[in-house]
Structure formats: structure tokens, C-alpha cells
XYZ file of N, CA and C in Angstrom:
327
model
N -5.303 -18.295 2.405
C -6.107 -17.325 2.058
C -6.996 -17.665 0.613
N -6.005 -17.706 -0.602
C -6.823 -17.904 -1.791
C -7.989 -19.132 -1.524
N -7.386 -20.117 -0.993
C -8.342 -20.943 -1.427
C -9.778 -20.491 0.151
N -9.468 -19.954 1.091
C -10.556 -19.718 1.673
C -11.357 -18.321 1.121
N -11.047 -17.969 0.210
C -11.653 -16.634 -0.217
C -12.291 -17.595 -1.386
N -11.385 -18.548 -2.396
C -12.471 -19.108 -3.371
C -13.537 -20.098 -2.730
N -13.354 -20.684 -1.645
C -13.938 -21.743 -0.679
C -15.572 -21.047 -0.672
N -15.250 -19.585 -0.238
C -16.765 -18.857 0.387
C -17.327 -17.939 -0.913
N -16.475 -17.963 -2.265
C -17.483 -17.225 -2.931
C -17.927 -18.267 -3.731
N -17.622 -19.813 -3.641
C -17.900 -21.322 -4.600
C -19.089 -20.692 -4.179
N -19.207 -21.551 -2.711
C -20.918 -21.427 -1.800
C -21.365 -20.157 -2.066
N -20.507 -19.328 -2.592
C -21.913 -18.106 -2.312
C -22.971 -18.012 -4.224
N -21.850 -19.207 -5.091
C -22.424 -18.797 -6.113
C -23.514 -20.280 -6.766
N -22.614 -20.894 -5.592
C -23.418 -22.477 -5.545
C -25.076 -22.234 -4.685
N -25.177 -21.271 -3.991
C -25.858 -21.044 -3.277
C -27.337 -19.618 -3.699
N -26.681 -19.406 -4.843
C -27.729 -18.238 -6.108
C -27.665 -16.872 -4.413
N -26.572 -16.452 -3.673
C -26.707 -15.781 -3.033
C -25.792 -14.340 -3.194
N -24.979 -15.030 -4.611
C -23.747 -13.675 -5.200
C -25.084 -12.631 -6.343
N -24.953 -11.229 -6.064
C -25.741 -11.009 -6.841
C -25.178 -10.901 -8.445
N -24.999 -11.860 -9.677
C -24.623 -11.444 -10.508
C -24.741 -10.592 -11.525
N -26.121 -9.978 -11.797
C -27.106 -9.404 -12.567
C -26.641 -10.098 -13.860
N -26.304 -8.617 -14.612
C -26.303 -8.885 -15.814
C -24.863 -9.904 -16.607
N -24.053 -10.056 -14.777
C -22.411 -10.789 -15.569
C -23.114 -12.449 -15.880
N -24.324 -12.479 -15.751
C -24.863 -13.791 -15.633
C -24.718 -14.695 -16.528
N -25.255 -13.586 -17.961
C -24.979 -13.586 -19.258
C -24.246 -13.827 -19.946
N -23.256 -13.757 -19.490
C -21.719 -13.764 -20.141
C -20.525 -15.485 -19.511
N -21.773 -15.738 -18.644
C -21.100 -16.735 -18.087
C -21.265 -17.834 -19.527
N -20.344 -19.149 -19.032
C -20.347 -20.256 -20.155
C -21.844 -20.910 -19.230
N -22.586 -21.050 -20.748
C -24.086 -21.915 -20.073
C -24.631 -20.929 -18.866
N -24.323 -19.342 -18.925
C -25.063 -18.964 -18.260
C -25.310 -19.713 -16.606
N -24.659 -20.300 -16.087
C -24.793 -21.158 -14.903
C -23.711 -20.322 -14.086
N -24.223 -20.195 -12.607
C -23.545 -19.350 -12.239
C -22.881 -20.858 -11.131
N -23.787 -22.013 -10.713
C -23.382 -23.083 -10.569
C -22.039 -23.499 -11.056
N -21.900 -23.473 -12.275
C -20.407 -24.015 -12.768
C -19.364 -23.459 -12.639
N -19.804 -22.159 -12.690
C -18.395 -20.776 -12.281
C -18.232 -21.244 -10.828
N -19.095 -21.124 -10.186
C -18.449 -21.814 -8.885
C -17.951 -23.264 -8.335
N -18.716 -23.984 -9.117
C -17.825 -25.597 -9.491
C -16.274 -25.301 -10.165
N -16.139 -24.369 -10.683
C -14.844 -24.436 -11.408
C -13.861 -23.005 -10.274
N -14.673 -22.263 -9.582
C -13.768 -21.800 -9.042
C -13.261 -21.885 -7.600
N -13.877 -23.146 -7.395
C -13.667 -24.363 -5.902
C -12.622 -25.196 -6.499
N -12.392 -25.139 -7.454
C -11.865 -26.201 -8.258
C -10.061 -25.194 -8.336
N -10.026 -24.568 -9.162
C -9.165 -23.943 -9.635
C -7.902 -23.237 -8.867
N -9.295 -22.363 -7.927
C -9.101 -21.627 -7.012
C -8.911 -21.927 -5.797
N -9.822 -23.415 -5.188
C -9.418 -23.822 -4.080
C -8.498 -24.808 -3.625
N -8.935 -25.656 -4.551
C -8.130 -26.876 -4.807
C -6.543 -26.892 -5.121
N -6.795 -26.059 -6.219
C -4.763 -26.215 -6.581
C -3.987 -25.149 -5.304
N -4.516 -24.437 -4.916
C -3.789 -23.670 -3.418
C -3.648 -24.372 -2.665
N -5.329 -25.144 -2.041
C -4.372 -26.108 -1.198
C -3.635 -26.840 -0.664
N -3.527 -27.426 -2.146
C -2.811 -28.538 -2.066
C -1.365 -27.821 -2.438
N -1.262 -27.037 -2.880
C 0.529 -25.960 -2.845
C 0.960 -26.296 -1.295
N -0.467 -25.261 -0.132
C 0.076 -25.455 0.613
C 0.250 -26.963 1.367
N -0.512 -27.948 1.037
C 0.032 -29.065 1.823
C 1.337 -29.627 1.376
N 1.309 -29.470 -0.111
C 3.076 -29.985 -0.088
C 4.116 -29.172 0.768
N 3.677 -27.301 0.498
C 4.841 -27.009 1.234
C 5.316 -27.248 2.976
N 4.120 -27.609 3.253
C 4.121 -28.283 4.965
C 4.533 -29.129 4.384
N 4.729 -30.239 4.470
C 5.033 -31.600 3.974
C 6.516 -31.574 3.772
N 6.922 -30.607 3.353
C 8.338 -29.811 2.540
C 8.349 -31.309 1.443
N 7.656 -31.545 0.174
C 7.455 -32.063 -0.798
C 8.145 -31.415 -2.177
N 8.831 -31.992 -2.052
C 9.970 -32.056 -4.050
C 8.851 -31.332 -5.181
N 7.853 -31.548 -5.015
C 6.734 -30.845 -5.969
C 6.489 -29.479 -5.843
N 6.535 -29.203 -4.470
C 5.532 -27.627 -4.017
C 6.125 -26.589 -4.990
N 7.500 -26.557 -4.762
C 7.562 -25.044 -5.529
C 6.870 -24.937 -7.112
N 6.857 -26.548 -7.389
C 5.876 -26.529 -8.678
C 4.158 -26.171 -9.274
N 3.795 -26.504 -7.613
C 2.578 -26.768 -7.262
C 2.293 -25.264 -6.574
N 2.852 -24.634 -6.683
C 2.801 -22.284 -6.621
C 3.100 -22.091 -7.569
N 4.336 -22.959 -8.919
C 4.075 -22.265 -10.036
C 2.406 -22.607 -11.094
N 1.798 -22.842 -10.053
C 0.277 -23.748 -11.016
C -0.737 -23.436 -10.242
N -0.336 -22.966 -9.118
C -1.171 -21.812 -8.429
C -1.479 -20.150 -9.188
N -0.042 -19.938 -9.318
C 0.477 -18.633 -9.780
C -0.730 -18.536 -11.566
N -0.241 -19.831 -11.976
C -0.693 -19.900 -13.594
C -2.446 -19.665 -13.350
N -2.932 -20.420 -12.557
C -4.035 -20.918 -12.341
C -5.495 -19.380 -12.330
N -4.195 -18.629 -11.254
C -4.559 -17.192 -10.900
C -4.998 -16.406 -11.634
N -3.640 -15.975 -12.312
C -3.676 -15.326 -13.563
C -4.533 -15.152 -14.695
N -4.718 -16.683 -15.490
C -5.223 -17.047 -16.575
C -7.007 -16.596 -15.469
N -7.133 -17.569 -14.464
C -8.521 -17.046 -14.128
C -9.136 -15.038 -14.104
N -8.015 -14.914 -13.623
C -8.462 -13.191 -14.054
C -8.607 -12.899 -15.520
N -7.752 -12.636 -16.040
C -7.215 -12.387 -17.638
C -8.580 -13.120 -17.785
N -9.256 -14.627 -17.500
C -10.373 -15.374 -19.140
C -11.815 -14.093 -18.021
N -11.679 -14.344 -16.862
C -12.654 -13.506 -15.966
C -13.175 -12.124 -16.271
N -12.296 -11.230 -16.504
C -11.859 -9.862 -17.649
C -12.363 -9.956 -18.806
N -11.790 -10.792 -19.338
C -12.623 -11.233 -21.025
C -13.922 -11.744 -20.988
N -14.794 -12.160 -20.324
C -15.832 -12.539 -20.382
C -16.509 -11.682 -19.845
N -16.244 -11.277 -18.188
C -17.601 -10.453 -17.812
C -17.206 -8.643 -17.509
N -15.770 -8.801 -18.030
C -15.222 -7.327 -18.153
C -14.417 -7.030 -16.427
N -14.165 -5.614 -16.454
C -13.326 -5.381 -15.712
C -14.115 -4.902 -14.374
N -15.200 -5.712 -13.317
C -16.369 -5.580 -12.600
C -16.132 -5.259 -11.544
N -14.891 -5.317 -10.526
C -14.238 -5.487 -9.117
C -13.035 -4.628 -9.127
N -12.593 -3.973 -8.181
C -11.103 -3.291 -7.922
C -10.706 -4.727 -7.217
N -10.531 -5.983 -6.960
C -10.203 -7.303 -6.596
C -9.524 -8.057 -7.405
N -10.239 -7.578 -8.828
C -9.418 -8.175 -10.070
C -7.729 -8.014 -10.214
N -7.370 -6.783 -10.334
C -6.195 -6.506 -10.206
C -5.160 -6.944 -9.034
N -6.366 -6.734 -8.067
C -5.766 -6.952 -6.873
C -4.961 -8.374 -6.982
N -6.210 -9.623 -7.286
C -5.696 -10.325 -7.481
C -4.355 -11.318 -8.684
N -4.641 -10.371 -9.846
C -4.168 -10.211 -10.678
C -2.416 -10.162 -10.284
N -2.299 -9.580 -9.270
C -0.751 -8.996 -8.660
C -0.530 -10.075 -7.576
N -1.533 -10.682 -6.834
C -1.053 -11.964 -6.036
C -0.804 -13.009 -6.629
N -1.396 -12.859 -7.735
C -0.750 -14.771 -8.927
C 0.209 -14.165 -9.216
N 0.704 -13.276 -9.931
C 2.318 -12.471 -10.110
C 3.256 -12.917 -8.809
N 2.725 -12.616 -8.242
C 3.708 -12.472 -6.657
C 3.376 -13.881 -6.506
N 2.513 -14.680 -6.240
C 2.915 -16.105 -5.616
C 3.802 -16.454 -6.927
N 3.702 -16.566 -8.385
C 4.352 -16.874 -9.486
C 6.486 -16.731 -9.242
N 6.372 -15.059 -8.831
C 8.042 -14.668 -8.537
C 7.985 -15.503 -7.170
N 7.337 -15.465 -6.129
C 8.839 -16.224 -4.901
C 8.450 -17.449 -4.734
N 7.737 -18.544 -5.949
C 7.534 -19.764 -6.387
C 9.196 -20.212 -6.538
N 9.357 -19.354 -7.627
C 11.118 -19.463 -8.578
C 12.017 -19.170 -7.639
N 11.685 -17.900 -6.464
C 12.839 -18.371 -5.928
C 12.663 -19.055 -4.695
N 11.548 -19.825 -4.485
C 12.107 -21.334 -3.181
C 13.192 -22.232 -3.856
N 13.289 -22.973 -2.639
C 14.160 -23.837 -3.147
C 14.124 -25.503 -3.506
N 14.973 -24.818 -4.962
C 13.988 -25.834 -5.870
C 14.819 -27.304 -5.275
């Protein structure tokens, strides 16, 4: 789910269809394209890798889920620090990231 949402957000940012308004001024280099690429890489590829590892029952899958948790929690914290609390999704995704981390610790190691 996280990978799909990140892909959708990244595509919208890359296409310029997401109205960021004044938040664009707070982005690094004022670039929604750079933000979209970062979104796709951090919250798209990392979770997808964790899912593939889990489906293949790879030994590293629990570590990948911990990486997903750290990436999402870090992303939201940085996002709020840079552009502020702008959406109800931010606290929900923060809680989701924490939950992923807690569940990863409970996986069979």
C-alpha cells in the first residue's frame, strides 16, 4: 500500500499536478521534481523491496521492514520540519511507520 501511494504521489509531483502552493518554497532547491524522486525512492522502492523479501521468505526481510519504518518515520519528521503539518495524513503515516517497526520486531528472526 505504501509503495502504491508513494508512486502515485511521486508521479503527481513529477507531472506537476499536485498543487503545493507556498510549500514549494520550502522544498530543497524549490524542486517538486526532486521531492517526487525522493518520495519514489524512499517510500516506494524501500517498502517494495521489503514486501518482495517477505514473499520470498528472505532472511533479511525483518531488517527491510525496520528500514521501511525508519524511512517513513524519518520522512514524515523531515516533512513536518520543512513544510509544517499540512495534512491529516502526516500523523496517520507517522503512526503507520511506527506500527511497521513494531511488527517487524515481532517477525520470526
